[in-house]
CSV table of C-alpha atoms in Angstrom, one decimal:
chain,number,residue,atom,x,y,z
A,1,MET,CA,-9.3,-3.0,-3.8
A,2,ARG,CA,-6.1,-4.0,-2.1
A,3,ARG,CA,-4.5,-6.7,-4.2
A,4,LEU,CA,-2.7,-9.6,-2.5
A,5,ALA,CA,-0.1,-10.1,-5.2
A,6,LEU,CA,1.0,-6.4,-5.2
A,7,SER,CA,1.9,-6.2,-1.5
A,8,ALA,CA,5.1,-4.6,-0.9
A,9,ALA,CA,7.8,-7.1,-1.8
A,10,LEU,CA,8.9,-8.5,1.5
A,11,VAL,CA,10.3,-11.5,-0.3
A,12,LEU,CA,13.9,-12.4,0.1
A,13,SER,CA,13.3,-15.6,-1.9
A,14,ALA,CA,16.7,-15.5,-3.5
A,15,CYS,CA,18.2,-16.7,-0.3
A,16,GLY,CA,16.0,-19.7,0.1
A,17,ALA,CA,12.6,-20.5,1.7
A,18,PRO,CA,12.4,-20.2,5.5
A,19,PRO,CA,13.2,-23.6,7.2
A,20,GLU,CA,11.2,-25.1,10.0
A,21,VAL,CA,12.2,-23.0,13.0
A,22,SER,CA,12.3,-25.9,15.4
A,23,LYS,CA,14.9,-27.7,13.3
A,24,SER,CA,17.0,-24.9,11.6
A,25,ALA,CA,16.8,-21.7,13.6
A,26,PRO,CA,20.0,-20.8,15.4
A,27,PRO,CA,19.9,-20.8,19.2
A,28,THR,CA,20.0,-17.0,19.4
A,29,LEU,CA,16.6,-16.9,17.8
A,30,VAL,CA,14.9,-18.5,20.8
A,31,VAL,CA,12.8,-15.8,22.3
A,32,ASP,CA,10.0,-17.2,24.4
A,33,PRO,CA,7.6,-15.6,25.0
A,34,LEU,CA,7.8,-13.0,22.3
A,35,PRO,CA,7.8,-9.3,23.5
A,36,GLY,CA,4.6,-7.3,23.4
A,37,MET,CA,3.3,-5.9,20.1
A,38,LYS,CA,4.4,-2.4,19.2
A,39,SER,CA,2.3,0.2,17.4
A,40,PHE,CA,2.9,3.7,15.9
A,41,ALA,CA,2.0,6.9,17.7
A,42,THR,CA,-0.5,9.2,16.1
A,43,ALA,CA,1.3,11.4,13.6
A,44,GLU,CA,0.2,13.7,10.7
A,45,MET,CA,1.8,12.9,7.4
A,46,PRO,CA,3.7,15.7,5.6
A,47,ALA,CA,1.6,17.8,3.2
A,48,THR,CA,2.0,17.2,-0.5
A,49,ARG,CA,4.5,19.3,-2.4
A,50,ARG,CA,2.7,19.2,-5.7
A,51,GLY,CA,1.4,22.3,-7.5
A,52,ASN,CA,-2.3,22.8,-7.9
A,53,ALA,CA,-2.4,22.4,-11.7
A,54,GLU,CA,-1.0,18.9,-11.3
A,55,LEU,CA,-3.3,18.1,-8.3
A,56,ALA,CA,-6.3,19.1,-10.4
A,57,ARG,CA,-5.3,16.7,-13.2
A,58,ASP,CA,-4.8,13.9,-10.7
A,59,PHE,CA,-8.1,14.6,-9.0
A,60,LEU,CA,-10.1,14.4,-12.2
A,61,GLU,CA,-8.3,11.2,-13.3
A,62,LEU,CA,-8.8,9.6,-9.9
A,63,SER,CA,-12.5,10.7,-9.6
A,64,PHE,CA,-13.8,10.0,-13.1
A,65,SER,CA,-12.4,6.6,-13.9
A,66,MET,CA,-12.3,3.1,-12.4
A,67,GLU,CA,-9.2,1.0,-11.9
A,68,SER,CA,-10.5,-1.1,-14.9
A,69,GLY,CA,-10.4,2.0,-17.1
A,70,ARG,CA,-14.2,2.4,-17.2
A,71,ALA,CA,-15.3,6.0,-17.1
A,72,LEU,CA,-17.5,7.3,-14.3
A,73,PRO,CA,-20.3,9.5,-15.8
A,74,VAL,CA,-20.7,11.8,-12.8
A,75,PHE,CA,-18.9,12.8,-9.6
A,76,THR,CA,-20.2,11.1,-6.4
A,77,ARG,CA,-19.6,11.4,-2.7
A,78,PHE,CA,-21.6,11.2,0.6
A,79,GLU,CA,-23.8,14.2,1.1
A,80,GLY,CA,-23.9,15.2,4.8
A,81,PRO,CA,-22.1,13.6,7.8
A,82,ILE,CA,-20.5,10.2,7.3
A,83,THR,CA,-20.9,7.4,9.9
A,84,VAL,CA,-18.8,4.3,10.2
A,85,ALA,CA,-19.6,1.0,11.9
A,86,LEU,CA,-17.6,-2.2,12.6
A,87,THR,CA,-19.3,-5.6,12.3
A,88,GLY,CA,-18.2,-9.2,12.3
A,89,ALA,CA,-15.2,-10.6,14.3
A,90,ALA,CA,-13.1,-7.5,14.3
A,91,PRO,CA,-9.5,-8.0,15.6
A,92,ALA,CA,-8.6,-6.2,18.8
A,93,THR,CA,-6.3,-3.8,16.9
A,94,ALA,CA,-8.9,-2.7,14.4
A,95,GLN,CA,-10.8,-0.4,16.7
A,96,VAL,CA,-7.6,1.5,17.7
A,97,ASP,CA,-6.5,1.8,14.1
A,98,LEU,CA,-9.9,2.9,12.9
A,99,ALA,CA,-10.0,5.6,15.6
A,100,ARG,CA,-6.6,6.9,14.6
A,101,LEU,CA,-7.7,7.0,10.9
A,102,LEU,CA,-10.9,8.8,11.6
A,103,ALA,CA,-9.1,11.3,13.8
A,104,ARG,CA,-6.6,12.0,10.9
A,105,MET,CA,-9.5,12.4,8.4
A,106,ARG,CA,-11.2,15.0,10.7
A,107,ALA,CA,-7.9,16.9,11.3
A,108,GLU,CA,-6.2,16.7,7.9
A,109,ALA,CA,-9.1,16.3,5.4
A,110,ARG,CA,-11.6,18.3,7.5
A,111,LEU,CA,-14.2,15.5,7.1
A,112,ASP,CA,-17.4,15.2,9.1
A,113,VAL,CA,-16.9,11.5,10.0
A,114,ARG,CA,-17.5,9.5,13.2
A,115,GLN,CA,-17.9,5.9,14.3
A,116,VAL,CA,-21.4,4.7,15.5
A,117,ASN,CA,-22.7,1.4,16.8
A,118,GLY,CA,-25.8,1.1,14.7
A,119,PRO,CA,-26.5,1.4,10.9
A,120,ALA,CA,-24.0,3.5,9.2
A,121,SER,CA,-23.0,5.2,5.9
A,122,ILE,CA,-20.0,2.9,5.7
A,123,THR,CA,-20.1,-0.6,7.2
A,124,ILE,CA,-16.8,-2.4,7.7
A,125,GLU,CA,-17.4,-6.1,8.0
A,126,PHE,CA,-14.7,-8.6,9.1
A,127,VAL,CA,-15.0,-11.9,7.2
A,128,PRO,CA,-12.7,-15.0,7.3
A,129,ARG,CA,-10.2,-14.8,4.5
A,130,ASP,CA,-11.1,-18.1,2.8
A,131,GLU,CA,-14.7,-17.0,2.6
A,132,MET,CA,-13.7,-13.7,0.9
A,133,ARG,CA,-11.4,-15.5,-1.5
A,134,ARG,CA,-14.1,-17.8,-2.7
A,135,LEU,CA,-15.8,-14.7,-4.1
A,136,VAL,CA,-12.9,-12.4,-4.9
A,137,PRO,CA,-9.7,-14.5,-5.1
A,138,ALA,CA,-7.3,-11.6,-6.0
A,139,ALA,CA,-8.3,-9.1,-3.3
A,140,ALA,CA,-7.0,-8.8,0.3
A,141,CYS,CA,-10.0,-6.5,1.0
A,142,PHE,CA,-12.5,-4.6,-1.1
A,143,VAL,CA,-15.3,-2.0,-1.1
A,144,VAL,CA,-18.7,-2.1,-2.8
A,145,PRO,CA,-21.6,0.5,-3.1
A,146,ARG,CA,-25.2,0.2,-1.9
A,147,LEU,CA,-24.6,-2.6,0.6
A,148,SER,CA,-24.1,-3.0,4.4
A,149,SER,CA,-23.2,-6.7,4.7
A,150,PHE,CA,-21.3,-9.6,3.1
A,151,ALA,CA,-24.5,-11.6,2.9
A,152,GLU,CA,-25.9,-8.8,0.7
A,153,TYR,CA,-22.8,-8.9,-1.4
A,154,ARG,CA,-23.1,-12.6,-1.9
A,155,ALA,CA,-26.6,-12.2,-3.2
A,156,THR,CA,-26.0,-9.2,-5.4
A,157,ARG,CA,-22.4,-9.4,-6.6
A,158,HIS,CA,-23.3,-9.9,-10.3
A,159,LYS,CA,-26.0,-7.2,-10.4
A,160,ALA,CA,-25.9,-3.5,-11.4
A,161,GLN,CA,-26.7,-2.7,-7.7
A,162,VAL,CA,-22.9,-3.0,-6.9
A,163,ASP,CA,-21.7,-1.2,-10.1
A,164,TRP,CA,-20.1,2.1,-9.1
A,165,THR,CA,-20.9,3.6,-12.6
A,166,THR,CA,-24.6,3.5,-11.8
A,167,LEU,CA,-24.3,5.8,-8.8
A,168,THR,CA,-25.3,9.5,-8.7
A,169,VAL,CA,-24.7,9.8,-4.9
A,170,ARG,CA,-23.2,7.6,-2.2
A,171,GLU,CA,-25.5,6.6,0.6
A,172,ARG,CA,-24.4,3.1,1.7
A,173,VAL,CA,-21.0,1.5,1.2
A,174,ALA,CA,-19.6,-1.8,2.6
A,175,ILE,CA,-16.0,-2.6,3.1
A,176,PHE,CA,-14.9,-6.3,3.6
A,177,VAL,CA,-11.7,-7.0,5.5
A,178,PRO,CA,-10.3,-10.4,6.5
A,179,SER,CA,-10.8,-11.2,10.2
A,180,ASP,CA,-7.8,-13.6,10.3
A,181,THR,CA,-4.8,-11.6,9.0
A,182,SER,CA,-2.1,-9.5,10.5
A,183,PRO,CA,-2.8,-6.2,12.4
A,184,GLN,CA,-0.9,-4.3,9.7
A,185,GLU,CA,-2.9,-5.8,6.9
A,186,VAL,CA,-6.1,-4.9,8.7
A,187,ARG,CA,-4.9,-1.3,9.1
A,188,ASP,CA,-3.7,-1.0,5.5
A,189,CYS,CA,-7.1,-2.2,4.3
A,190,LEU,CA,-8.9,0.3,6.5
A,191,HIS,CA,-6.8,3.1,5.1
A,192,GLU,CA,-7.1,2.2,1.4
A,193,GLU,CA,-10.7,1.0,1.4
A,194,MET,CA,-12.0,3.9,3.6
A,195,ALA,CA,-10.3,6.3,1.2
A,196,GLN,CA,-12.1,4.8,-1.8
A,197,ALA,CA,-15.4,4.4,0.0
A,198,MET,CA,-15.4,8.1,0.6
A,199,GLY,CA,-13.4,9.5,-2.2
A,200,PRO,CA,-11.7,8.6,-5.5
A,201,LEU,CA,-12.2,5.1,-7.0
A,202,ASN,CA,-9.3,4.9,-9.3
A,203,ASP,CA,-5.6,4.0,-8.8
A,204,LEU,CA,-2.8,5.5,-10.8
A,205,TYR,CA,0.6,3.9,-11.1
A,206,ARG,CA,2.3,7.2,-11.7
A,207,LEU,CA,1.4,8.5,-8.2
A,208,SER,CA,4.5,7.9,-6.1
A,209,ASP,CA,3.1,9.6,-3.0
A,210,SER,CA,-0.3,8.0,-2.6
A,211,VAL,CA,-2.2,4.9,-1.6
A,212,PHE,CA,-4.3,5.4,-4.8
A,213,ASN,CA,-1.6,3.3,-6.5
A,214,ASP,CA,-1.6,-0.5,-6.9
A,215,ASP,CA,2.1,-0.7,-6.2
A,216,ASN,CA,1.2,-0.6,-2.5
A,217,PHE,CA,4.5,1.0,-1.4
A,218,HIS,CA,2.5,3.4,0.8
A,219,THR,CA,0.5,1.6,3.5
A,220,VAL,CA,-1.2,4.6,5.2
A,221,LEU,CA,-2.9,7.6,3.8
A,222,THR,CA,-0.4,10.3,2.7
A,223,GLY,CA,-0.7,14.1,2.7
A,224,PHE,CA,-1.6,13.9,-1.0
A,225,ASP,CA,-4.4,11.4,-0.2
A,226,MET,CA,-5.8,13.6,2.6
A,227,LEU,CA,-5.8,16.6,0.2
A,228,MET,CA,-7.7,14.6,-2.4
A,229,LEU,CA,-10.3,13.7,0.2
A,230,ARG,CA,-10.6,17.3,1.4
A,231,ALA,CA,-11.2,18.4,-2.2
A,232,THR,CA,-13.8,15.7,-2.6
A,233,TYR,CA,-15.9,17.2,0.2
A,234,ALA,CA,-15.4,20.8,-0.7
A,235,PRO,CA,-18.7,22.8,-0.6
A,236,GLU,CA,-18.1,23.9,-4.2
A,237,LEU,CA,-18.7,20.3,-5.3
A,238,ARG,CA,-21.7,18.1,-5.2
A,239,SER,CA,-22.8,14.6,-6.3
A,240,GLY,CA,-24.0,14.4,-9.9
A,241,MET,CA,-21.6,17.0,-11.4
A,242,THR,CA,-20.0,16.1,-14.7
A,243,ARG,CA,-16.3,16.0,-15.3
A,244,GLU,CA,-16.5,19.4,-17.1
A,245,GLU,CA,-18.4,21.0,-14.2
A,246,VAL,CA,-15.9,19.7,-11.6
A,247,ALA,CA,-13.0,20.9,-13.8
A,248,ARG,CA,-14.4,24.4,-13.9
A,249,VAL,CA,-14.6,24.9,-10.1
A,250,LEU,CA,-11.6,22.7,-9.1
A,251,PRO,CA,-8.9,25.3,-9.5
A,252,GLY,CA,-10.7,27.6,-7.1
A,253,VAL,CA,-11.1,24.7,-4.6
A,254,LEU,CA,-7.4,23.9,-4.7
A,255,ALA,CA,-6.4,27.5,-4.4
A,256,ARG,CA,-8.5,27.8,-1.3
A,257,ILE,CA,-7.4,24.6,0.5
A,258,ASN,CA,-3.8,24.4,-0.8
A,259,PRO,CA,-2.5,28.0,-1.2
A,260,ARG,CA,1.1,26.7,-1.1
A,261,GLY,CA,0.3,25.0,-4.5
A,262,GLU,CA,0.0,28.3,-6.3
A,263,PRO,CA,1.3,29.1,-8.9
A,264,VAL,CA,3.4,25.9,-9.3
A,265,GLY,CA,2.8,24.1,-12.5
A,266,VAL,CA,4.3,21.1,-14.3
A,267,ALA,CA,3.9,19.5,-17.7
A,268,ALA,CA,1.0,17.2,-18.1
A,269,PRO,CA,2.0,13.6,-17.3
A,270,MET,CA,2.4,11.1,-20.1
A,271,PRO,CA,-0.6,8.8,-20.3
A,272,THR,CA,-0.3,5.2,-19.1
A,273,PRO,CA,-1.1,2.7,-21.9
A,274,ARG,CA,-3.5,-0.1,-20.8
A,275,ALA,CA,-1.0,-2.6,-22.2
A,276,TRP,CA,1.5,-1.5,-19.5
A,277,VAL,CA,-1.0,-1.8,-16.7
A,278,ASP,CA,-2.1,-5.3,-18.0
A,279,ALA,CA,1.5,-6.4,-18.2
A,280,ILE,CA,2.3,-5.2,-14.6
A,281,GLU,CA,-0.9,-6.9,-13.2
A,282,GLN,CA,-0.1,-10.1,-15.0
A,283,SER,CA,3.5,-10.1,-13.8
A,284,LEU,CA,2.5,-9.7,-10.1
A,285,GLY,CA,-0.9,-11.4,-10.1
A,286,PRO,CA,-1.8,-14.9,-9.1
A,287,GLY,CA,-2.5,-17.9,-11.4
A,288,SER,CA,0.5,-17.8,-13.8
A,289,SER,CA,3.9,-19.6,-13.9
A,290,LEU,CA,7.0,-17.7,-12.9
A,291,ASN,CA,8.2,-17.7,-16.5
A,292,ARG,CA,5.0,-16.2,-17.8
A,293,ARG,CA,5.0,-13.6,-15.0
A,294,ARG,CA,8.6,-12.7,-15.8
A,295,ALA,CA,7.8,-12.4,-19.5
A,296,SER,CA,5.0,-9.9,-18.5
A,297,ALA,CA,7.4,-7.9,-16.4
A,298,LEU,CA,9.8,-7.7,-19.3
A,299,LYS,CA,7.0,-6.5,-21.5
A,300,ALA,CA,6.1,-3.8,-19.0
A,301,LEU,CA,9.7,-2.7,-18.9
A,302,ARG,CA,9.9,-2.5,-22.7
A,303,ILE,CA,6.8,-0.4,-22.8
A,304,ALA,CA,8.1,1.9,-20.1
A,305,ARG,CA,11.3,2.4,-22.0
A,306,ALA,CA,9.5,3.0,-25.3
A,307,GLU,CA,7.3,5.6,-23.7
A,308,GLY,CA,10.3,7.5,-22.5
A,309,TRP,CA,9.2,7.5,-18.8
A,310,ARG,CA,11.6,8.6,-16.1
A,311,ASP,CA,9.1,8.4,-13.2
A,312,SER,CA,7.8,5.8,-10.8
A,313,ARG,CA,6.3,3.7,-13.6
A,314,LEU,CA,9.8,3.0,-15.0
A,315,GLY,CA,11.0,2.4,-11.5
A,316,PHE,CA,8.2,-0.1,-10.8
A,317,SER,CA,8.9,-1.9,-14.1
A,318,TYR,CA,12.5,-2.6,-13.0
A,319,PHE,CA,11.2,-3.4,-9.5
A,320,ALA,CA,8.7,-6.0,-10.7
A,321,LEU,CA,11.3,-7.7,-12.9
A,322,ALA,CA,13.8,-7.8,-10.1
A,323,ARG,CA,11.3,-9.4,-7.7
A,324,LEU,CA,10.5,-12.1,-10.2
A,325,SER,CA,14.2,-12.8,-10.9
A,326,LEU,CA,15.2,-13.4,-7.2
A,327,ALA,CA,14.8,-17.1,-7.3
A,328,ASP,CA,17.1,-18.0,-10.2
A,329,GLU,CA,18.4,-14.8,-12.0
A,330,ILE,CA,20.3,-13.0,-9.2
A,331,GLU,CA,22.3,-10.7,-11.5
A,332,VAL,CA,19.1,-9.6,-13.2
A,333,ALA,CA,17.5,-9.0,-9.8
A,334,VAL,CA,20.4,-6.9,-8.4
A,335,THR,CA,20.6,-4.9,-11.6
A,336,GLY,CA,16.8,-4.3,-11.6
A,337,PHE,CA,16.8,-3.3,-8.0
A,338,ALA,CA,19.7,-0.9,-8.6
A,339,GLU,CA,18.0,0.8,-11.5
A,340,ALA,CA,14.7,1.0,-9.6
A,341,ALA,CA,16.5,2.6,-6.7
A,342,ARG,CA,18.3,5.1,-8.9
A,343,ILE,CA,15.0,6.2,-10.4
A,344,TYR,CA,13.1,6.3,-7.0
A,345,ARG,CA,15.9,8.4,-5.4
A,346,SER,CA,15.5,11.0,-8.2
A,347,LEU,CA,11.8,11.5,-7.3
A,348,PRO,CA,10.7,13.9,-4.6
A,349,GLU,CA,8.4,11.3,-3.1
A,350,GLY,CA,10.5,8.2,-3.8
A,351,GLU,CA,12.2,7.5,-0.4
A,352,ILE,CA,9.9,4.7,0.8
A,353,HIS,CA,10.2,3.0,-2.5
A,354,ALA,CA,14.0,3.2,-2.2
A,355,ALA,CA,13.8,1.9,1.4
A,356,HIS,CA,12.1,-1.3,0.1
A,357,ILE,CA,15.0,-1.8,-2.2
A,358,ASP,CA,17.5,-1.1,0.5
A,359,MET,CA,16.0,-4.0,2.4
A,360,GLN,CA,16.5,-6.3,-0.5
A,361,MET,CA,20.1,-5.1,-1.0
A,362,ALA,CA,20.8,-5.4,2.7
A,363,ALA,CA,19.7,-9.1,2.5
A,364,PHE,CA,22.1,-9.7,-0.4
A,365,ALA,CA,24.9,-8.0,1.6
A,366,LEU,CA,24.2,-10.1,4.7
A,367,SER,CA,24.1,-13.3,2.7
A,368,SER,CA,27.6,-12.5,1.3
A,369,GLY,CA,29.0,-11.7,4.8
A,370,GLN,CA,29.2,-7.9,4.1
A,371,ALA,CA,28.0,-6.8,7.6
A,372,ALA,CA,29.1,-3.2,7.3
A,373,GLU,CA,27.3,-2.7,4.0
A,374,ALA,CA,24.2,-4.4,5.4
A,375,LEU,CA,24.2,-2.1,8.4
A,376,GLU,CA,24.6,1.0,6.2
A,377,LEU,CA,21.6,0.1,4.1
A,378,CYS,CA,19.5,-0.8,7.1
A,379,ASP,CA,20.4,2.4,9.0
A,380,ARG,CA,19.5,4.5,5.9
A,381,ALA,CA,16.1,2.8,5.4
A,382,ILE,CA,14.9,2.4,9.0
A,383,PRO,CA,14.0,6.1,9.7
A,384,VAL,CA,12.1,6.3,6.4
A,385,VAL,CA,10.2,3.2,7.2
A,386,ARG,CA,9.3,4.3,10.7
A,387,ARG,CA,7.9,7.5,9.2
A,388,SER,CA,5.8,5.6,6.7
A,389,GLU,CA,4.5,3.3,9.5
A,390,ASN,CA,5.3,0.0,7.8
A,391,ALA,CA,5.8,-2.4,10.7
A,392,ALA,CA,6.5,-5.5,8.5
A,393,LEU,CA,9.3,-3.8,6.6
A,394,LEU,CA,10.6,-2.2,9.8
A,395,ALA,CA,10.8,-5.5,11.5
A,396,THR,CA,12.5,-7.1,8.6
A,397,LEU,CA,15.2,-4.4,8.5
A,398,LEU,CA,15.8,-4.7,12.2
A,399,MET,CA,16.2,-8.5,11.9
A,400,ILE,CA,18.7,-8.0,9.1
A,401,ARG,CA,20.5,-5.4,11.2
A,402,SER,CA,20.6,-7.8,14.2
A,403,GLU,CA,22.2,-10.5,12.1
A,404,ALA,CA,24.7,-8.0,10.7
A,405,LEU,CA,25.6,-6.8,14.2
A,406,GLY,CA,26.1,-10.4,15.2
A,407,LEU,CA,28.6,-10.8,12.3
A,408,GLU,CA,30.6,-7.9,13.7
A,409,GLY,CA,30.6,-9.6,17.1
A,410,ARG,CA,28.4,-6.9,18.7
A,411,SER,CA,26.2,-9.5,20.6
A,412,SER,CA,24.4,-7.1,23.0
A,413,ASP,CA,23.5,-4.7,20.2
A,414,ALA,CA,22.4,-7.6,18.0
A,415,ARG,CA,20.1,-8.8,20.8
A,416,ALA,CA,18.6,-5.4,21.3
A,417,ALA,CA,17.9,-5.0,17.6
A,418,ARG,CA,16.3,-8.4,17.5
A,419,LEU,CA,14.0,-7.7,20.5
A,420,ASP,CA,13.0,-4.4,18.9
A,421,SER,CA,12.2,-6.2,15.7
A,422,LEU,CA,9.9,-8.7,17.3
A,423,GLY,CA,7.5,-6.1,18.8
A,424,TRP,CA,7.1,-4.6,15.3
A,425,ALA,CA,6.9,-8.1,13.7
A,426,ARG,CA,3.9,-9.0,15.9
A,427,TYR,CA,2.0,-6.1,14.4
A,428,GLY,CA,3.4,-6.5,10.9
A,429,PHE,CA,3.2,-10.3,10.5
A,430,GLY,CA,0.6,-11.3,13.1
A,431,PRO,CA,0.7,-14.8,14.7
A,432,ASP,CA,3.8,-15.9,16.6
A,433,ALA,CA,4.4,-18.7,14.1
A,434,GLU,CA,4.6,-16.1,11.3
A,435,VAL,CA,7.0,-13.9,13.4
A,436,ARG,CA,9.3,-16.9,14.1
A,437,ALA,CA,9.2,-18.0,10.5
A,438,ARG,CA,10.4,-14.5,9.4
A,439,MET,CA,13.1,-14.6,12.0
A,440,SER,CA,14.3,-17.9,10.7
A,441,GLU,CA,14.2,-16.7,7.1
A,442,ILE,CA,16.5,-13.8,8.0
A,443,ALA,CA,18.7,-15.9,10.2
A,444,VAL,CA,19.6,-18.3,7.5
A,445,LEU,CA,21.0,-15.5,5.3
A,446,THR,CA,24.0,-15.3,7.6
A,447,PRO,CA,26.9,-17.3,6.2
A,448,PRO,CA,27.5,-20.5,8.2
A,449,GLY,CA,30.1,-20.2,10.9
A,450,ASN,CA,30.1,-16.4,10.9
A,451,ARG,CA,27.5,-15.7,13.5
A,452,GLY,CA,28.8,-13.5,16.4
C-alpha cells in the first residue's frame, strides 16, 4: 500500500508553517485565475542496469514475501488476459493517467492488459478519503484480493478471504484510491497499486530504482519495475509454483527478456533486519510525538551504521532523521541531508533521491539570501525531477527558483518561473487553495526586504 507518512518529503517546515495567503502573501503571488494544469507526455523509462543474478534475487524476495515479513507459500499472478475497470467518482485525470499506464505496461512489460466498462480482473474504485481512513488510517490507497468493491471490503476485511497468503491464483483484485486528492496522488496510487495487484506484493527499502520501496522517492513505475512485471508473466512461470521451482527457471527467463544483464553479477545484498524496518516506519508513521519519531530515526541510523551499509538504506536513515530535525534542530537536519545526498550520489540510481535533498538545501539557501546557490541547486534538480514525472516536487523547485531570481532582480524571469510552477502545482497539489498555500510557504522563505 502507499503510505501517507512516507510521501516524498515536500516539507520545508524548518522555515515556518505557511501563513494565510490573503494576509501574508507578497503581492507578486497574486495570480488569478491560475494557469491551466500541466501534465507529462508519454515517455518510456530507462531500462534497469542491474545484472540478472541480482534481478533474480530481487524477484524472489519481492514475490515470496509480504511487506509485513510474512512468507507467501506459492507464486501467484493472473492467468490469461487482464482487464481493468474504474468505478466510483473517478477524477477527470484518472482516465488519462490509467490509459498512459496501461500503454506502458503493454509496451514495456509485454502485458496483455486492457480497460473495460463491465466486470474486470482488477477493479479500481474511488472512495472519499475520510471513508478510506476510517478502515485503513495509514494508507493513501491499497489493494486487496478476491474483491471488486469497497462494500465487499468493509464486510470481509477481517476474514481470510482478503489474505494474500491464501491465494493460489489471482482472479479478482480491488484497488481503492481516494476520490478527493490531487491528480498526482491518484496517478501515483494507480502505478503502485496496479503493480502490486498484478505482480510482486513486497516492498524492499534497499531498492533505489523502484516503486516497490516504501521510501516513495519514485512516483511512477521504473524500468526495473516493468522488468519485474514482465518476468512475472513469463510463459515459463505459472501460479502455484513454489519458490524453489521459480528459482530454477528464473535465470533462463531473465536471460531471455534481459540479455544485457548477462553475465553481470554482484555480491548478495546484506539482509535488512526487521528492527530497522520497524524503526523507520515508526519514525515516519502517524500517531507518535516528534521526539519519539526522532528517537526511532536515530535508532534506524544506528542500526544502518552497525550493519555497515553504504546503500540507499543508510541514505534513507540520514534522510529520515533530517526530515524530523527540520523544526528545531537545523544543524542536524543540514548534516543529515548532506550525508544522505553524498550516499545517494554514489549510487547508480540515486539521482531522484538527491534531487529531493537539493530542494531542501535550495530552501535553506533561499531563506539565508543565497540566491545564486539556490538557483544552482534548483537547476541541477529540475531536469531529474522532470524525467521522474514528480509534478509536486517540480512545482516546488520552480517556486524556489522564482524567488531566487527575484532576489537577483530578474523580475521577468522570476514571473516566468512562477507561472511555469503553477501549472505543475495544479497537478501535483490539486485544489487552488493548496497551490496558493504552497506558493505562500515558499514566498515567506525570502528574507524580508530582499524581494526583487
